[in-house]
Amino acid sequence: ASIALTQSWYTALIFGALASATAPAATVDVLAEYDAKGPLTTTLLAVVGMDDALALLLFSIAAAFAESLLAQSGPPSVVQILELPLIEIGGSLLVGGGLGLFLDRVMCRMKVQHDAMAVSIGALLFGVGLSEAFGFSLILTSMIMGIVVVNRCPEHGRHIRYTIEQAGPVIYVLFFTLVGARFQISLLPTMGLLGIAYIVLRSAGKFFGAWLGGTLGGAEPAVRNNLGLGLLSQAGVAIGLALASSRRFSAYGPEGEALGALVINVITATTFVVQIVGPISVKWAISRAGEIGRATLEHDAWVSEGSIDGPHTLPPMDPEGEHDE
């Protein structure tokens, strides 16, 4: 559809890569709000994180292909298409993984919560600076750093998430202010059909892809028939990549600037729609699968049987650097 509407292969590839991204926060919030538990919930939690990583990889390849076409008249070679994404992805893996290991080691010696916040944000900004300097993916570097920390020690990951979330509201305001500043309302009439096609085909791709994957993987009907409904939300990663494309393609003259403006406007406009529909569809999916409230019901059953005394949580890091024994 993008090819037919824009007459551009690389524009279609860019939108295809961005369409694979999902907003994990919105999906996880709905699952937590309704105390969902079961095969569908478990699969959703795994997929919403993985498809963002996949979106970053696909975008790196699609952006490199687009840059090759914008920079020269002839079609790019396979080496030209793959060289830049491999360097970008490999560099992000090295920087993010290295900083993740460093942050984990530092957190092992950290007792004061305020110091943990300073070190976490400092490592994040250092990773962003390195990625910016060497042309790596800022988003992928940050994601890899978080993956390494949380898998080496979930408790450290929880503390880092808590400390960074303290500054979250300010970051969100700045982020969406930058997005809004680049949004051109005058382009809405001309991109209306493309935006509608993007929403419809993205949703269809999510439904069919989830069903096909579930069928091939032998997932039970409750999972394969409802998984696509939980993957409609779109926010952070897609908008972040749209911003990156706007800055990235502006170096290639008027054609590149037009491509960047089109991408950021379509993604921003469609995000308003899918962020309304997405959480509703997640609730519908877990309702159809019969998983609403199952976490609470199972917890109450365990308590009544005397199996546990209550929910077990990791102790928070003491802000003064001391732990109660």
Short mmCIF file of C-alpha atoms in Angstrom, two decimals:
data_model
loop_
_atom_site.label_atom_id
_atom_site.label_comp_id
_atom_site.label_asym_id
_atom_site.label_seq_id
_atom_site.Cartn_x
_atom_site.Cartn_y
_atom_site.Cartn_z
CA ALA A 1 0.00 0.00 0.00
CA SER A 2 2.84 2.41 0.82
CA ILE A 3 4.43 1.67 -2.56
CA ALA A 4 1.16 2.37 -4.36
CA LEU A 5 0.49 5.58 -2.42
CA THR A 6 4.03 7.02 -2.36
CA GLN A 7 5.61 5.37 -5.41
CA SER A 8 8.67 4.67 -3.26
CA TRP A 9 10.16 1.34 -2.22
CA TYR A 10 12.25 2.73 0.62
CA THR A 11 9.28 4.62 2.09
CA ALA A 12 7.34 1.36 2.18
CA LEU A 13 10.26 -0.38 3.89
CA ILE A 14 10.54 2.35 6.53
CA PHE A 15 6.84 2.14 7.39
CA GLY A 16 6.99 -1.65 7.38
CA ALA A 17 9.81 -1.63 9.91
CA LEU A 18 8.05 0.92 12.14
CA ALA A 19 4.78 -1.04 11.98
CA SER A 20 6.41 -3.98 13.78
CA ALA A 21 6.96 -1.94 16.95
CA THR A 22 4.56 -2.20 19.89
CA ALA A 23 4.19 -0.09 23.03
CA PRO A 24 5.07 -2.44 25.92
CA ALA A 25 4.10 0.01 28.67
CA ALA A 26 0.47 0.36 27.58
CA THR A 27 0.05 -3.40 27.21
CA VAL A 28 1.73 -4.24 30.52
CA ASP A 29 -0.33 -1.60 32.35
CA VAL A 30 -3.59 -3.16 31.13
CA LEU A 31 -2.46 -6.67 32.09
CA ALA A 32 -1.49 -5.46 35.57
CA GLU A 33 -4.69 -3.46 36.03
CA TYR A 34 -6.88 -6.50 35.36
CA ASP A 35 -4.64 -8.98 37.23
CA ALA A 36 -4.33 -11.10 34.10
CA LYS A 37 -2.52 -14.42 34.20
CA GLY A 38 -2.33 -17.33 31.82
CA PRO A 39 -0.76 -18.50 28.55
CA LEU A 40 -1.91 -15.44 26.59
CA THR A 41 -0.60 -13.01 29.22
CA THR A 42 2.75 -14.78 29.37
CA THR A 43 3.07 -14.77 25.58
CA LEU A 44 2.09 -11.10 25.34
CA LEU A 45 4.72 -10.07 27.88
CA ALA A 46 7.39 -11.89 25.89
CA VAL A 47 6.30 -10.67 22.46
CA VAL A 48 5.89 -6.94 23.22
CA GLY A 49 9.51 -6.75 24.30
CA MET A 50 10.90 -8.84 21.46
CA ASP A 51 9.08 -7.05 18.65
CA ASP A 52 10.55 -3.69 19.69
CA ALA A 53 14.03 -5.18 19.38
CA LEU A 54 13.03 -6.62 16.00
CA ALA A 55 11.70 -3.21 14.93
CA LEU A 56 15.08 -1.65 15.70
CA LEU A 57 16.88 -4.24 13.58
CA LEU A 58 14.43 -3.90 10.68
CA PHE A 59 14.60 -0.11 10.82
CA SER A 60 18.40 -0.17 10.67
CA ILE A 61 18.27 -2.24 7.47
CA ALA A 62 15.43 -0.21 5.91
CA ALA A 63 17.08 3.12 6.76
CA ALA A 64 20.38 1.99 5.25
CA PHE A 65 18.56 0.96 2.07
CA ALA A 66 16.77 4.32 1.95
CA GLU A 67 20.01 6.24 2.46
CA SER A 68 21.68 4.30 -0.34
CA LEU A 69 18.86 5.19 -2.74
CA LEU A 70 18.79 8.83 -1.64
CA ALA A 71 22.56 9.19 -2.02
CA GLN A 72 22.90 7.72 -5.51
CA SER A 73 20.91 7.18 -8.67
CA GLY A 74 21.47 3.43 -9.10
CA PRO A 75 20.22 0.59 -6.90
CA PRO A 76 22.50 -0.23 -3.94
CA SER A 77 24.46 -3.46 -3.74
CA VAL A 78 23.85 -6.11 -1.10
CA VAL A 79 27.09 -5.09 0.64
CA GLN A 80 25.98 -1.45 0.76
CA ILE A 81 22.60 -2.43 2.19
CA LEU A 82 24.01 -4.70 4.91
CA GLU A 83 27.25 -2.94 5.81
CA LEU A 84 25.76 0.03 7.69
CA PRO A 85 23.10 -1.96 9.61
CA LEU A 86 25.66 -4.55 10.70
CA ILE A 87 28.02 -1.86 11.96
CA GLU A 88 25.17 0.00 13.68
CA ILE A 89 23.68 -3.11 15.30
CA GLY A 90 27.05 -4.65 16.22
CA GLY A 91 28.29 -1.41 17.74
CA SER A 92 25.10 -1.00 19.73
CA LEU A 93 25.42 -4.55 21.06
CA LEU A 94 29.02 -3.95 22.14
CA VAL A 95 28.41 -0.56 23.76
CA GLY A 96 25.12 -1.55 25.41
CA GLY A 97 26.44 -4.91 26.59
CA GLY A 98 29.64 -3.41 27.97
CA LEU A 99 27.83 -0.64 29.82
CA GLY A 100 25.27 -3.14 31.11
CA LEU A 101 28.03 -5.29 32.63
CA PHE A 102 29.72 -2.21 34.08
CA LEU A 103 26.47 -0.95 35.59
CA ASP A 104 25.72 -4.36 37.09
CA ARG A 105 29.13 -4.48 38.77
CA VAL A 106 28.74 -0.96 40.13
CA MET A 107 25.23 -1.72 41.43
CA CYS A 108 26.63 -4.71 43.35
CA ARG A 109 28.65 -2.24 45.43
CA MET A 110 25.92 0.37 45.66
CA LYS A 111 23.83 0.81 48.80
CA VAL A 112 22.56 4.39 48.58
CA GLN A 113 19.56 4.84 46.30
CA HIS A 114 20.42 8.39 45.27
CA ASP A 115 23.84 7.22 44.10
CA ALA A 116 22.17 4.47 42.09
CA MET A 117 20.10 7.08 40.26
CA ALA A 118 23.17 9.15 39.41
CA VAL A 119 25.14 6.13 38.18
CA SER A 120 22.21 4.74 36.16
CA ILE A 121 21.47 8.00 34.37
CA GLY A 122 25.19 8.67 33.91
CA ALA A 123 25.72 5.26 32.26
CA LEU A 124 22.66 5.82 30.07
CA LEU A 125 23.85 9.25 28.91
CA PHE A 126 27.37 7.92 28.34
CA GLY A 127 25.94 5.15 26.15
CA VAL A 128 23.87 7.66 24.20
CA GLY A 129 26.95 9.85 23.70
CA LEU A 130 29.06 6.96 22.42
CA SER A 131 26.29 5.82 20.10
CA GLU A 132 25.84 9.33 18.75
CA ALA A 133 29.57 9.74 18.19
CA PHE A 134 30.06 6.47 16.32
CA GLY A 135 26.72 6.33 14.49
CA PHE A 136 25.19 3.47 16.48
CA SER A 137 21.51 3.13 17.42
CA LEU A 138 20.76 5.13 20.57
CA ILE A 139 17.59 3.17 21.29
CA LEU A 140 19.15 -0.26 20.70
CA THR A 141 22.20 0.60 22.86
CA SER A 142 19.94 1.62 25.76
CA MET A 143 17.75 -1.45 25.34
CA ILE A 144 20.72 -3.84 25.31
CA MET A 145 22.13 -2.19 28.43
CA GLY A 146 18.85 -2.74 30.26
CA ILE A 147 18.54 -6.34 29.02
CA VAL A 148 22.03 -7.20 30.30
CA VAL A 149 21.43 -5.67 33.74
CA VAL A 150 18.00 -7.19 34.35
CA ASN A 151 19.11 -10.67 33.23
CA ARG A 152 22.27 -10.67 35.32
CA CYS A 153 20.42 -9.51 38.42
CA PRO A 154 16.65 -8.82 38.40
CA GLU A 155 16.94 -6.91 41.68
CA HIS A 156 19.39 -4.45 40.13
CA GLY A 157 17.10 -4.07 37.15
CA ARG A 158 14.21 -3.26 39.45
CA HIS A 159 16.21 -0.61 41.30
CA ILE A 160 17.43 0.98 38.07
CA ARG A 161 13.92 1.05 36.67
CA TYR A 162 12.65 2.68 39.84
CA THR A 163 15.36 5.35 39.90
CA ILE A 164 14.98 6.25 36.21
CA GLU A 165 11.19 6.37 36.52
CA GLN A 166 11.58 9.18 39.06
CA ALA A 167 12.72 11.40 36.19
CA GLY A 168 10.26 9.81 33.76
CA PRO A 169 7.56 12.51 33.70
CA VAL A 170 10.05 15.24 32.76
CA ILE A 171 11.59 13.07 30.04
CA TYR A 172 8.15 12.19 28.64
CA VAL A 173 7.16 15.85 28.48
CA LEU A 174 10.37 16.79 26.65
CA PHE A 175 10.09 13.82 24.31
CA PHE A 176 6.53 14.45 23.21
CA THR A 177 7.13 18.20 23.02
CA LEU A 178 9.86 17.51 20.47
CA VAL A 179 7.50 15.24 18.57
CA GLY A 180 4.73 17.82 18.58
CA ALA A 181 7.11 20.52 17.40
CA ARG A 182 7.81 18.49 14.25
CA PHE A 183 4.17 17.61 13.58
CA GLN A 184 2.83 19.53 10.58
CA ILE A 185 -0.96 19.76 10.60
CA SER A 186 -0.92 21.07 7.03
CA LEU A 187 0.23 17.62 5.85
CA LEU A 188 -2.76 15.80 7.33
CA PRO A 189 -5.04 16.13 4.26
CA THR A 190 -2.35 14.84 1.90
CA MET A 191 -1.34 11.89 4.09
CA GLY A 192 -4.85 10.91 5.22
CA LEU A 193 -5.14 7.89 2.93
CA LEU A 194 -1.63 6.73 3.80
CA GLY A 195 -2.38 7.03 7.52
CA ILE A 196 -5.58 5.00 7.18
CA ALA A 197 -3.77 2.35 5.12
CA TYR A 198 -0.98 2.22 7.72
CA ILE A 199 -3.43 1.63 10.60
CA VAL A 200 -5.52 -0.96 8.75
CA LEU A 201 -2.63 -2.93 7.27
CA ARG A 202 -0.55 -2.75 10.45
CA SER A 203 -3.49 -4.16 12.42
CA ALA A 204 -4.09 -6.86 9.81
CA GLY A 205 -0.41 -7.77 9.88
CA LYS A 206 -0.43 -8.07 13.66
CA PHE A 207 -3.53 -10.29 13.63
CA PHE A 208 -2.40 -12.56 10.80
CA GLY A 209 1.23 -12.73 11.92
CA ALA A 210 0.28 -13.65 15.48
CA TRP A 211 -2.20 -16.26 14.27
CA LEU A 212 0.26 -17.76 11.80
CA GLY A 213 3.08 -17.82 14.33
CA GLY A 214 0.82 -19.38 16.93
CA THR A 215 -0.40 -21.99 14.48
CA LEU A 216 3.09 -22.95 13.35
CA GLY A 217 4.33 -22.96 16.94
CA GLY A 218 1.47 -25.14 18.19
CA ALA A 219 0.05 -22.51 20.53
CA GLU A 220 -3.36 -23.14 22.01
CA PRO A 221 -6.39 -21.41 20.41
CA ALA A 222 -6.73 -18.89 23.25
CA VAL A 223 -3.24 -17.61 22.42
CA ARG A 224 -3.14 -17.69 18.62
CA ASN A 225 -6.65 -16.24 18.22
CA ASN A 226 -6.17 -13.35 20.65
CA LEU A 227 -2.47 -12.48 20.58
CA GLY A 228 -2.82 -10.02 17.69
CA LEU A 229 -5.37 -8.00 19.67
CA GLY A 230 -2.74 -7.29 22.30
CA LEU A 231 -0.15 -5.92 19.86
CA LEU A 232 -1.89 -2.84 18.48
CA SER A 233 -0.48 -0.16 20.80
CA GLN A 234 2.24 2.06 19.34
CA ALA A 235 4.22 4.77 21.12
CA GLY A 236 7.77 5.16 22.37
CA VAL A 237 9.97 3.11 20.05
CA ALA A 238 8.00 3.89 16.88
CA ILE A 239 7.97 7.63 17.62
CA GLY A 240 11.64 7.57 18.63
CA LEU A 241 12.57 5.89 15.35
CA ALA A 242 10.42 8.37 13.45
CA LEU A 243 12.33 11.22 15.08
CA ALA A 244 15.59 9.50 14.22
CA SER A 245 14.51 9.12 10.60
CA SER A 246 13.60 12.79 10.37
CA ARG A 247 17.07 13.80 11.54
CA ARG A 248 18.82 11.05 9.61
CA PHE A 249 17.27 11.67 6.20
CA SER A 250 17.41 15.48 6.35
CA ALA A 251 21.06 15.28 5.26
CA TYR A 252 19.97 14.04 1.82
CA GLY A 253 18.39 17.21 0.52
CA PRO A 254 14.73 18.04 -0.14
CA GLU A 255 13.78 14.44 -0.93
CA GLY A 256 15.24 13.22 2.34
CA GLU A 257 13.58 16.03 4.30
CA ALA A 258 10.23 15.18 2.70
CA LEU A 259 10.65 11.52 3.65
CA GLY A 260 11.51 12.39 7.26
CA ALA A 261 8.55 14.77 7.55
CA LEU A 262 6.17 12.17 6.08
CA VAL A 263 7.35 9.45 8.45
CA ILE A 264 7.13 11.50 11.63
CA ASN A 265 3.72 12.95 10.74
CA VAL A 266 2.14 9.61 9.82
CA ILE A 267 3.54 7.85 12.90
CA THR A 268 2.53 10.68 15.24
CA ALA A 269 -0.99 10.98 13.83
CA THR A 270 -1.64 7.23 13.85
CA THR A 271 -0.27 6.90 17.39
CA PHE A 272 -3.18 8.99 18.68
CA VAL A 273 -5.59 6.46 17.18
CA VAL A 274 -3.88 3.20 18.14
CA GLN A 275 -3.17 4.37 21.68
CA ILE A 276 -6.92 4.67 22.17
CA VAL A 277 -7.80 1.41 20.47
CA GLY A 278 -4.78 -0.57 21.71
CA PRO A 279 -5.52 -0.81 25.47
CA ILE A 280 -9.17 -1.59 24.72
CA SER A 281 -8.14 -4.44 22.42
CA VAL A 282 -5.75 -5.82 25.07
CA LYS A 283 -8.62 -5.98 27.57
CA TRP A 284 -10.82 -7.66 24.97
CA ALA A 285 -8.09 -10.22 24.24
CA ILE A 286 -7.55 -11.29 27.86
CA SER A 287 -11.31 -11.28 28.42
CA ARG A 288 -11.83 -13.64 25.48
CA ALA A 289 -9.04 -15.85 26.80
CA GLY A 290 -10.60 -15.89 30.28
CA GLU A 291 -7.49 -14.54 31.98
CA ILE A 292 -8.90 -11.42 33.70
CA GLY A 293 -8.49 -11.62 37.46
CA ARG A 294 -6.76 -15.01 37.41
CA ALA A 295 -3.67 -13.70 39.21
CA THR A 296 -5.81 -12.52 42.14
CA LEU A 297 -7.87 -15.72 42.19
CA GLU A 298 -4.80 -17.95 42.27
CA HIS A 299 -3.16 -15.80 44.94
CA ASP A 300 -6.27 -15.99 47.13
CA ALA A 301 -6.43 -19.75 46.62
CA TRP A 302 -2.81 -20.17 47.69
CA VAL A 303 -3.36 -18.03 50.77
CA SER A 304 -6.50 -19.94 51.75
CA GLU A 305 -4.59 -23.23 51.44
CA GLY A 306 -1.80 -21.87 53.62
CA SER A 307 0.81 -22.24 50.86
CA ILE A 308 2.01 -18.70 51.22
CA ASP A 309 1.48 -15.82 53.57
CA GLY A 310 1.20 -13.22 50.85
CA PRO A 311 2.98 -11.82 47.86
CA HIS A 312 6.76 -11.94 47.94
CA THR A 313 8.63 -8.89 46.72
CA LEU A 314 12.25 -7.89 46.72
CA PRO A 315 13.17 -5.43 49.48
CA PRO A 316 13.70 -1.90 48.17
CA MET A 317 17.15 -0.38 48.32
CA ASP A 318 17.38 1.70 51.46
CA PRO A 319 17.73 5.41 50.63
CA GLU A 320 20.19 5.88 53.49
CA GLY A 321 22.34 2.92 52.56
CA GLU A 322 21.25 0.68 55.47
CA HIS A 323 19.03 -2.41 55.42
CA ASP A 324 16.81 -3.62 58.19
CA GLU A 325 17.77 -7.06 59.34
#
